[in-house]
């Protein structure tokens, strides 16, 4: 069979995950097109080999070496599928860098993803966890996507409904986990968008800068500045953004917490209440703590960092200690937002 991919063995993954964990993949292949990916999946040598898909590597923690095939999706390309006076339907390859796509759209004046500026990772990973920040979630601009089924090598389309988006969640983290490789994402962006400045940190920043009637670019720039002031740059200090999800609890459970801790921040979430994991972790005294090269970021308690040579196990041990202390003190279980591979 013709193959244009090259197989590497015992491959060090440290440059392929933003936490900078030096785990090894038994086999590693980078694919640049859907054709290459299909050829790889049709290769009989890998029929029974476990497979793990990676692209930006910004939401994964390798706790041990991976005894299987890591497929790095490096499929590029941005193209306009449809454009009129009101909106633009855009195709982006899964291997495109998310932030570069945001900047491209901001430059063109197409609104919808400016609040999602500077989120590390690739376009293909964005729908898996329905990325969100500063009041906007991907699903609001999402149109559809194409993904290749690992078992059959067939390309399938998924509509927005079929992706079953939730808070940092989709069908690809649940029923279809590990079964598809996202290769193309289609977004719908607006030429005269309704801008979202509802998130407190964002509206405060714009006010501070004296910007009363912000443009798409102003919002993107403000988000970039907020993120840079609070979140570590993964090219400087290894991290995967928020390590845990913000827990969603019942109103009764929240009332009990509120009586004990009147200052607890919260956000309504349908019939339930969302509380910031960062606050819970901070209250337990973890912010800025460091154990060898594993630590909790000094500006944001929800971000676990690798100062250099921490192993995946060390990071995971720290995360589990945080889970236990938050559970003991508040009775709330934190669940990782990051994909744990062990
Ligand atoms: N807080 C603390 N201590 C801290 C940090 C925050 O007590 O060290 C409290 C503050 O009360 C603050 C609240 O927690 O008002 C919320 O903090 P922040 O606005 O920084 O947001 P977050 O809930 O910690 C979420 C997302 C981030 C996203 C920001 C902004 C999740 C799991 N995280 O963080 O997403 O950038 O909101 O929208 O939903 C990511 O998913 O990787 C990510 C970075």
Tab-separated table of C-alpha atoms and ligand atoms in Angstrom:
chain	number	residue	atom	x	y	z
A	1	UNK	CA	0.000	0.000	0.000
A	2	UNK	CA	1.195	3.516	-0.751
A	3	UNK	CA	1.994	5.452	2.332
A	4	UNK	CA	3.278	8.973	2.697
A	5	UNK	CA	3.458	8.986	6.457
A	6	UNK	CA	6.505	8.016	8.443
A	7	UNK	CA	6.343	5.902	11.585
A	8	UNK	CA	8.513	6.778	14.550
A	9	UNK	CA	9.083	4.427	17.461
A	10	UNK	CA	9.547	5.159	21.176
A	11	UNK	CA	8.812	8.777	20.385
A	12	UNK	CA	9.232	11.462	23.060
A	13	UNK	CA	5.954	13.398	23.277
A	14	UNK	CA	7.239	16.388	25.255
A	15	UNK	CA	6.978	18.789	22.299
A	16	UNK	CA	3.472	17.521	21.540
A	17	UNK	CA	1.745	18.247	24.872
A	18	UNK	CA	1.642	21.720	26.416
A	19	UNK	CA	2.161	20.272	29.917
A	20	UNK	CA	5.603	19.275	28.591
A	21	UNK	CA	5.489	15.687	29.880
A	22	UNK	CA	8.281	13.524	28.469
A	23	UNK	CA	6.099	10.427	28.022
A	24	UNK	CA	6.954	8.053	25.178
A	25	UNK	CA	4.663	6.779	22.455
A	26	UNK	CA	5.358	3.231	21.227
A	27	UNK	CA	4.539	4.507	17.709
A	28	UNK	CA	4.015	8.069	16.478
A	29	UNK	CA	2.735	9.256	13.113
A	30	UNK	CA	1.940	12.789	11.975
A	31	UNK	CA	-0.699	13.029	9.224
A	32	UNK	CA	-1.059	16.044	6.937
A	33	UNK	CA	-4.200	15.080	5.019
A	34	UNK	CA	-7.341	12.975	5.238
A	35	UNK	CA	-5.801	10.659	2.625
A	36	UNK	CA	-2.731	10.063	4.770
A	37	UNK	CA	-4.924	9.393	7.770
A	38	UNK	CA	-7.021	6.885	5.801
A	39	UNK	CA	-3.876	5.118	4.586
A	40	UNK	CA	-2.613	4.860	8.129
A	41	UNK	CA	-5.892	3.416	9.380
A	42	UNK	CA	-5.878	0.890	6.530
A	43	UNK	CA	-2.357	-0.263	7.460
A	44	UNK	CA	-2.778	-3.817	8.748
A	45	UNK	CA	0.168	-3.452	11.128
A	46	UNK	CA	-1.925	-1.135	13.303
A	47	UNK	CA	-5.338	-2.855	13.129
A	48	UNK	CA	-5.196	-4.009	16.733
A	49	UNK	CA	-2.961	-1.279	18.125
A	50	UNK	CA	-4.616	1.147	20.578
A	51	UNK	CA	-4.713	4.629	19.066
A	52	UNK	CA	-4.635	8.075	20.621
A	53	UNK	CA	-5.255	11.285	18.709
A	54	UNK	CA	-3.301	14.418	19.466
A	55	UNK	CA	-3.149	17.774	17.765
A	56	UNK	CA	-2.280	20.822	19.865
A	57	UNK	CA	-1.831	18.612	22.945
A	58	UNK	CA	-3.189	21.368	25.163
A	59	UNK	CA	-5.779	19.346	27.041
A	60	UNK	CA	-4.026	16.074	27.792
A	61	UNK	CA	-1.965	14.686	30.648
A	62	UNK	CA	0.169	11.618	29.936
A	63	UNK	CA	0.452	9.858	33.304
A	64	UNK	CA	2.512	7.056	31.780
A	65	UNK	CA	4.055	6.083	28.464
A	66	UNK	CA	1.557	5.264	25.725
A	67	UNK	CA	1.823	1.682	24.530
A	68	UNK	CA	0.118	2.249	21.219
A	69	UNK	CA	-0.029	4.545	18.202
A	70	UNK	CA	-0.239	8.295	18.742
A	71	UNK	CA	-1.682	9.992	15.661
A	72	UNK	CA	-0.758	13.655	15.381
A	73	UNK	CA	-3.326	15.486	13.251
A	74	UNK	CA	-1.566	18.167	11.224
A	75	UNK	CA	-4.270	18.847	8.635
A	76	UNK	CA	-4.142	22.524	7.652
A	77	UNK	CA	-6.174	24.927	5.538
A	78	UNK	CA	-8.746	27.675	5.965
A	79	UNK	CA	-11.342	28.272	3.239
A	80	UNK	CA	-14.602	30.111	2.795
A	81	UNK	CA	-17.502	27.851	1.979
A	82	UNK	CA	-20.127	30.568	1.730
A	83	UNK	CA	-20.167	34.314	2.180
A	84	UNK	CA	-22.924	36.921	1.932
A	85	UNK	CA	-23.514	40.400	3.388
A	86	UNK	CA	-24.492	38.956	6.745
A	87	UNK	CA	-22.310	35.984	7.447
A	88	UNK	CA	-19.390	33.779	6.482
A	89	UNK	CA	-19.269	30.010	6.644
A	90	UNK	CA	-15.663	28.984	7.161
A	91	UNK	CA	-13.874	25.631	6.929
A	92	UNK	CA	-10.767	25.109	9.038
A	93	UNK	CA	-8.493	22.069	9.075
A	94	UNK	CA	-8.266	20.325	12.442
A	95	UNK	CA	-4.521	20.942	12.661
A	96	UNK	CA	-4.822	24.726	12.386
A	97	UNK	CA	-3.820	26.602	15.539
A	98	UNK	CA	-6.981	27.901	17.239
A	99	UNK	CA	-5.620	31.323	18.154
A	100	UNK	CA	-4.265	31.910	14.633
A	101	UNK	CA	-7.755	31.208	13.297
A	102	UNK	CA	-9.226	33.699	15.786
A	103	UNK	CA	-6.716	36.373	14.721
A	104	UNK	CA	-7.474	35.704	11.041
A	105	UNK	CA	-11.216	36.208	11.665
A	106	UNK	CA	-10.681	39.289	13.845
A	107	UNK	CA	-8.517	40.812	11.094
A	108	UNK	CA	-11.271	40.177	8.510
A	109	UNK	CA	-13.898	41.671	10.848
A	110	UNK	CA	-15.841	38.422	11.216
A	111	UNK	CA	-17.314	38.210	14.682
A	112	UNK	CA	-18.138	35.313	16.976
A	113	UNK	CA	-14.873	33.896	18.299
A	114	UNK	CA	-13.064	37.031	19.516
A	115	UNK	CA	-13.842	36.131	23.166
A	116	UNK	CA	-12.045	32.837	22.553
A	117	UNK	CA	-8.726	34.536	21.759
A	118	UNK	CA	-5.480	32.959	22.970
A	119	UNK	CA	-6.961	29.602	23.946
A	120	UNK	CA	-4.098	27.163	23.354
A	121	UNK	CA	-4.689	24.149	21.151
A	122	UNK	CA	-5.920	23.221	17.722
A	123	UNK	CA	-9.126	23.771	15.774
A	124	UNK	CA	-9.895	20.031	15.865
A	125	UNK	CA	-9.803	19.897	19.650
A	126	UNK	CA	-12.119	22.885	20.070
A	127	UNK	CA	-15.429	21.004	19.566
A	128	UNK	CA	-14.362	18.016	21.686
A	129	UNK	CA	-14.620	20.033	24.850
A	130	UNK	CA	-16.743	22.875	23.448
A	131	UNK	CA	-14.111	25.432	24.393
A	132	UNK	CA	-15.379	28.484	26.191
A	133	UNK	CA	-14.144	31.682	27.778
A	134	UNK	CA	-15.342	35.159	28.735
A	135	UNK	CA	-19.025	34.456	28.193
A	136	UNK	CA	-18.832	32.610	24.841
A	137	UNK	CA	-18.749	28.913	23.978
A	138	UNK	CA	-17.761	27.370	20.642
A	139	UNK	CA	-21.254	25.928	20.101
A	140	UNK	CA	-22.598	29.462	19.536
A	141	UNK	CA	-20.692	29.753	16.230
A	142	UNK	CA	-20.397	26.070	15.378
A	143	UNK	CA	-22.016	24.811	12.168
A	144	UNK	CA	-20.788	21.237	11.612
A	145	UNK	CA	-17.677	19.080	11.343
A	146	UNK	CA	-16.199	16.125	9.510
A	147	UNK	CA	-14.489	13.279	11.321
A	148	UNK	CA	-12.885	10.011	10.248
A	149	UNK	CA	-14.034	6.877	12.039
A	150	UNK	CA	-11.004	4.981	13.355
A	151	UNK	CA	-12.544	1.573	12.853
A	152	UNK	CA	-13.757	2.010	9.273
A	153	UNK	CA	-11.694	4.909	7.901
A	154	UNK	CA	-14.932	6.527	6.689
A	155	UNK	CA	-15.546	10.278	6.784
A	156	UNK	CA	-18.741	11.231	8.625
A	157	UNK	CA	-20.391	14.625	9.079
A	158	UNK	CA	-21.737	15.792	12.409
A	159	UNK	CA	-24.316	18.562	12.740
A	160	UNK	CA	-24.366	20.781	15.800
A	161	UNK	CA	-27.139	18.691	17.379
A	162	UNK	CA	-25.224	15.482	16.752
A	163	UNK	CA	-22.200	16.903	18.622
A	164	UNK	CA	-24.385	17.217	21.768
A	165	UNK	CA	-22.473	20.101	23.247
A	166	UNK	CA	-22.517	20.835	26.966
A	167	UNK	CA	-20.272	22.715	29.379
A	168	UNK	CA	-16.749	21.641	28.277
A	169	UNK	CA	-18.433	18.567	26.868
A	170	UNK	CA	-19.582	16.860	23.654
A	171	UNK	CA	-20.449	13.429	22.280
A	172	UNK	CA	-16.699	12.994	21.544
A	173	UNK	CA	-15.947	12.942	25.281
A	174	UNK	CA	-18.765	10.462	25.935
A	175	UNK	CA	-20.395	7.829	23.690
A	176	UNK	CA	-17.967	8.423	20.817
A	177	UNK	CA	-14.844	8.843	22.933
A	178	UNK	CA	-11.758	7.578	21.081
A	179	UNK	CA	-13.767	6.568	18.006
A	180	UNK	CA	-13.352	9.524	15.646
A	181	UNK	CA	-10.616	11.827	14.402
A	182	UNK	CA	-11.948	15.319	13.716
A	183	UNK	CA	-10.470	16.560	10.434
A	184	UNK	CA	-12.457	19.685	9.530
A	185	UNK	CA	-14.531	22.194	11.509
A	186	UNK	CA	-17.093	24.565	9.991
A	187	UNK	CA	-17.968	27.816	11.752
A	188	UNK	CA	-20.595	30.480	11.069
A	189	UNK	CA	-19.326	33.995	11.729
A	190	UNK	CA	-21.161	37.302	11.556
A	191	UNK	CA	-20.224	40.488	9.715
A	192	UNK	CA	-22.274	42.679	12.109
A	193	UNK	CA	-22.052	40.604	15.265
A	194	UNK	CA	-23.685	41.241	18.619
A	195	UNK	CA	-20.641	41.505	20.814
A	196	UNK	CA	-20.591	39.788	24.192
A	197	UNK	CA	-19.062	41.848	26.993
A	198	UNK	CA	-21.118	40.289	29.789
A	199	UNK	CA	-18.254	38.489	31.566
A	200	UNK	CA	-17.251	40.658	34.514
A	201	UNK	CA	-13.476	40.491	33.998
A	202	UNK	CA	-13.973	41.539	30.357
A	203	UNK	CA	-16.370	44.453	30.977
A	204	UNK	CA	-14.093	45.731	33.744
A	205	UNK	CA	-11.068	45.568	31.466
A	206	UNK	CA	-12.845	47.506	28.688
A	207	UNK	CA	-14.004	50.123	31.172
A	208	UNK	CA	-10.506	50.441	32.581
A	209	UNK	CA	-9.229	51.148	29.053
A	210	UNK	CA	-12.007	53.676	28.456
A	211	UNK	CA	-13.513	51.660	25.569
A	212	UNK	CA	-17.261	52.330	25.544
A	213	UNK	CA	-18.221	50.913	22.157
A	214	UNK	CA	-15.773	48.050	21.551
A	215	UNK	CA	-14.947	46.562	18.156
A	216	UNK	CA	-14.251	42.863	17.537
A	217	UNK	CA	-10.548	43.700	17.712
A	218	UNK	CA	-10.915	45.575	21.035
A	219	UNK	CA	-12.555	42.519	22.587
A	220	UNK	CA	-9.913	40.161	21.247
A	221	UNK	CA	-7.147	42.446	22.537
A	222	UNK	CA	-8.793	42.789	25.975
A	223	UNK	CA	-9.197	39.003	26.279
A	224	UNK	CA	-5.558	38.506	25.252
A	225	UNK	CA	-4.433	40.951	27.934
A	226	UNK	CA	-6.591	39.368	30.663
A	227	UNK	CA	-5.369	35.886	29.780
A	228	UNK	CA	-1.738	37.001	29.666
A	229	UNK	CA	-2.052	38.580	33.108
A	230	UNK	CA	-3.593	35.507	34.759
A	231	UNK	CA	-2.710	32.405	32.810
A	232	UNK	CA	0.781	31.018	32.239
A	233	UNK	CA	2.019	30.862	28.638
A	234	UNK	CA	2.502	27.143	27.846
A	235	UNK	CA	5.595	27.962	25.781
A	236	UNK	CA	7.183	29.256	28.997
A	237	UNK	CA	5.656	27.098	31.763
A	238	UNK	CA	4.001	23.766	31.001
A	239	UNK	CA	0.242	23.762	31.659
A	240	UNK	CA	-3.091	22.697	30.196
A	241	UNK	CA	-5.243	25.700	31.171
A	242	UNK	CA	-7.962	24.897	33.695
A	243	UNK	CA	-7.174	21.456	35.062
A	244	UNK	CA	-10.658	20.802	36.517
A	245	UNK	CA	-14.152	21.753	35.412
A	246	UNK	CA	-16.114	24.207	37.508
A	247	UNK	CA	-18.425	21.919	39.519
A	248	UNK	CA	-22.181	22.173	39.016
A	249	UNK	CA	-24.066	21.429	42.244
A	250	UNK	CA	-27.693	21.341	43.404
A	251	UNK	CA	-29.338	24.453	44.877
A	252	UNK	CA	-29.633	22.680	48.244
A	253	UNK	CA	-25.968	21.807	48.319
A	254	UNK	CA	-25.153	25.394	47.352
A	255	UNK	CA	-27.352	26.827	50.134
A	256	UNK	CA	-25.462	24.712	52.691
A	257	UNK	CA	-22.134	25.948	51.333
A	258	UNK	CA	-23.371	29.543	51.253
A	259	UNK	CA	-24.384	29.434	54.932
A	260	UNK	CA	-20.921	28.200	55.872
A	261	UNK	CA	-19.067	30.444	53.383
A	262	UNK	CA	-21.216	33.533	52.622
A	263	UNK	CA	-18.573	34.953	50.259
A	264	UNK	CA	-18.561	31.920	47.893
A	265	UNK	CA	-18.875	33.087	44.244
A	266	UNK	CA	-21.485	31.352	42.054
A	267	UNK	CA	-23.215	31.427	38.668
A	268	UNK	CA	-26.723	30.114	37.949
A	269	UNK	CA	-26.727	27.037	35.691
A	270	UNK	CA	-30.306	26.074	34.838
A	271	UNK	CA	-31.793	24.326	37.864
A	272	UNK	CA	-28.339	24.071	39.388
A	273	UNK	CA	-25.492	26.315	40.484
A	274	UNK	CA	-21.930	26.479	39.139
A	275	UNK	CA	-19.167	27.370	41.580
A	276	UNK	CA	-15.620	28.292	40.531
A	277	UNK	CA	-13.220	25.426	41.185
A	278	UNK	CA	-10.459	28.071	41.392
A	279	UNK	CA	-12.115	29.562	44.484
A	280	UNK	CA	-12.520	26.175	46.199
A	281	UNK	CA	-8.879	25.262	45.502
A	282	UNK	CA	-7.659	28.698	46.551
A	283	UNK	CA	-9.543	28.439	49.883
A	284	UNK	CA	-7.745	25.149	50.558
A	285	UNK	CA	-4.454	27.040	50.318
A	286	UNK	CA	-3.063	25.500	47.125
A	287	UNK	CA	-2.426	28.648	45.074
A	288	UNK	CA	1.294	29.105	44.363
A	289	UNK	CA	2.298	25.832	46.076
A	290	UNK	CA	5.149	23.944	44.461
A	291	UNK	CA	6.323	20.342	44.948
A	292	UNK	CA	9.476	19.725	42.945
A	293	UNK	CA	8.559	20.773	39.409
A	294	UNK	CA	4.790	20.280	39.859
A	295	UNK	CA	2.814	23.222	41.197
A	296	UNK	CA	-0.343	25.313	41.308
A	297	UNK	CA	-0.068	28.553	39.343
A	298	UNK	CA	0.386	31.624	41.515
A	299	UNK	CA	-2.168	33.746	39.650
A	300	UNK	CA	-4.911	31.157	39.003
A	301	UNK	CA	-5.552	28.267	41.383
A	302	UNK	CA	-7.275	26.170	38.693
A	303	UNK	CA	-4.113	25.850	36.610
A	304	UNK	CA	-1.600	23.120	37.456
A	305	UNK	CA	1.856	23.811	36.078
A	306	UNK	CA	5.021	21.922	35.173
A	307	UNK	CA	8.024	24.075	36.028
A	308	UNK	CA	10.341	21.836	34.012
A	309	UNK	CA	10.811	18.158	34.504
A	310	UNK	CA	7.701	17.053	36.399
A	311	UNK	CA	6.450	13.624	35.357
A	312	UNK	CA	2.828	12.960	34.486
A	313	UNK	CA	2.537	10.947	37.720
A	314	UNK	CA	3.757	13.877	39.805
A	315	UNK	CA	1.244	16.229	38.201
A	316	UNK	CA	-1.556	13.673	38.627
A	317	UNK	CA	-0.610	13.050	42.304
A	318	UNK	CA	-0.868	16.767	42.966
A	319	UNK	CA	-4.233	16.926	41.170
A	320	UNK	CA	-5.548	14.041	43.270
A	321	UNK	CA	-4.394	15.691	46.505
A	322	UNK	CA	-6.274	18.839	45.463
A	323	UNK	CA	-9.373	16.744	44.735
A	324	UNK	CA	-9.231	15.121	48.181
A	325	UNK	CA	-8.755	18.390	50.056
A	326	UNK	CA	-11.621	20.130	48.211
A	327	UNK	CA	-13.874	17.112	48.810
A	328	UNK	CA	-12.990	16.998	52.535
A	329	UNK	CA	-13.582	20.682	53.079
A	330	UNK	CA	-16.549	21.446	50.796
A	331	UNK	CA	-18.020	18.022	49.992
A	332	UNK	CA	-17.613	18.814	46.273
A	333	UNK	CA	-15.917	16.448	43.825
A	334	UNK	CA	-13.753	18.154	41.206
A	335	UNK	CA	-13.565	16.332	37.884
A	336	UNK	CA	-10.659	16.878	35.491
A	337	UNK	CA	-11.315	18.949	32.403
A	338	UNK	CA	-8.080	17.577	31.016
A	339	UNK	CA	-7.964	14.191	29.300
A	340	UNK	CA	-5.963	11.855	31.569
A	341	UNK	CA	-4.064	9.164	29.626
A	342	UNK	CA	-2.678	6.355	31.755
B	1	LIG	N1	-10.870	32.671	41.793
B	1	LIG	C1	-10.255	32.445	43.021
B	1	LIG	N2	-8.911	32.151	43.013
B	1	LIG	C2	-8.176	32.087	41.874
B	1	LIG	C3	-8.795	32.362	40.630
B	1	LIG	C4	-10.161	32.626	40.622
B	1	LIG	O1	-10.887	32.494	44.068
B	1	LIG	O2	-6.976	31.790	41.965
B	1	LIG	C5	-12.335	32.903	41.777
B	1	LIG	C6	-12.732	34.337	41.617
B	1	LIG	O3	-13.840	34.566	42.454
B	1	LIG	C7	-13.200	34.453	40.186
B	1	LIG	C8	-13.726	33.046	39.915
B	1	LIG	O4	-12.907	32.180	40.711
B	1	LIG	O5	-14.176	35.410	40.043
B	1	LIG	C9	-13.655	32.650	38.470
B	1	LIG	O6	-12.322	32.803	37.994
B	1	LIG	P1	-12.006	33.137	36.453
B	1	LIG	O7	-12.823	34.269	35.971
B	1	LIG	O8	-10.511	33.232	36.320
B	1	LIG	O9	-12.543	31.870	35.671
B	1	LIG	P2	-12.549	30.291	35.983
B	1	LIG	O10	-13.938	29.897	36.319
B	1	LIG	O11	-11.471	29.896	36.936
B	1	LIG	C10	-13.182	29.689	33.516
B	1	LIG	C11	-12.705	28.708	32.482
B	1	LIG	C12	-11.453	29.238	31.795
B	1	LIG	C13	-11.788	30.569	31.141
B	1	LIG	C14	-12.278	31.537	32.228
B	1	LIG	C15	-12.740	32.854	31.635
B	1	LIG	C16	-13.403	26.489	33.230
B	1	LIG	C17	-12.974	25.179	33.812
B	1	LIG	N3	-12.450	27.416	33.090
B	1	LIG	O12	-12.180	29.748	34.525
B	1	LIG	O13	-11.119	28.330	30.766
B	1	LIG	O14	-10.655	31.116	30.496
B	1	LIG	O15	-13.411	30.951	32.912
B	1	LIG	O16	-13.933	32.651	30.955
B	1	LIG	O17	-14.584	26.649	32.886
B	1	LIG	C18	-9.849	26.371	30.270
B	1	LIG	O18	-10.923	25.812	30.079
B	1	LIG	O19	-8.749	25.759	30.138
B	1	LIG	C19	-9.848	27.767	30.690
B	1	LIG	C20	-8.723	28.432	31.003
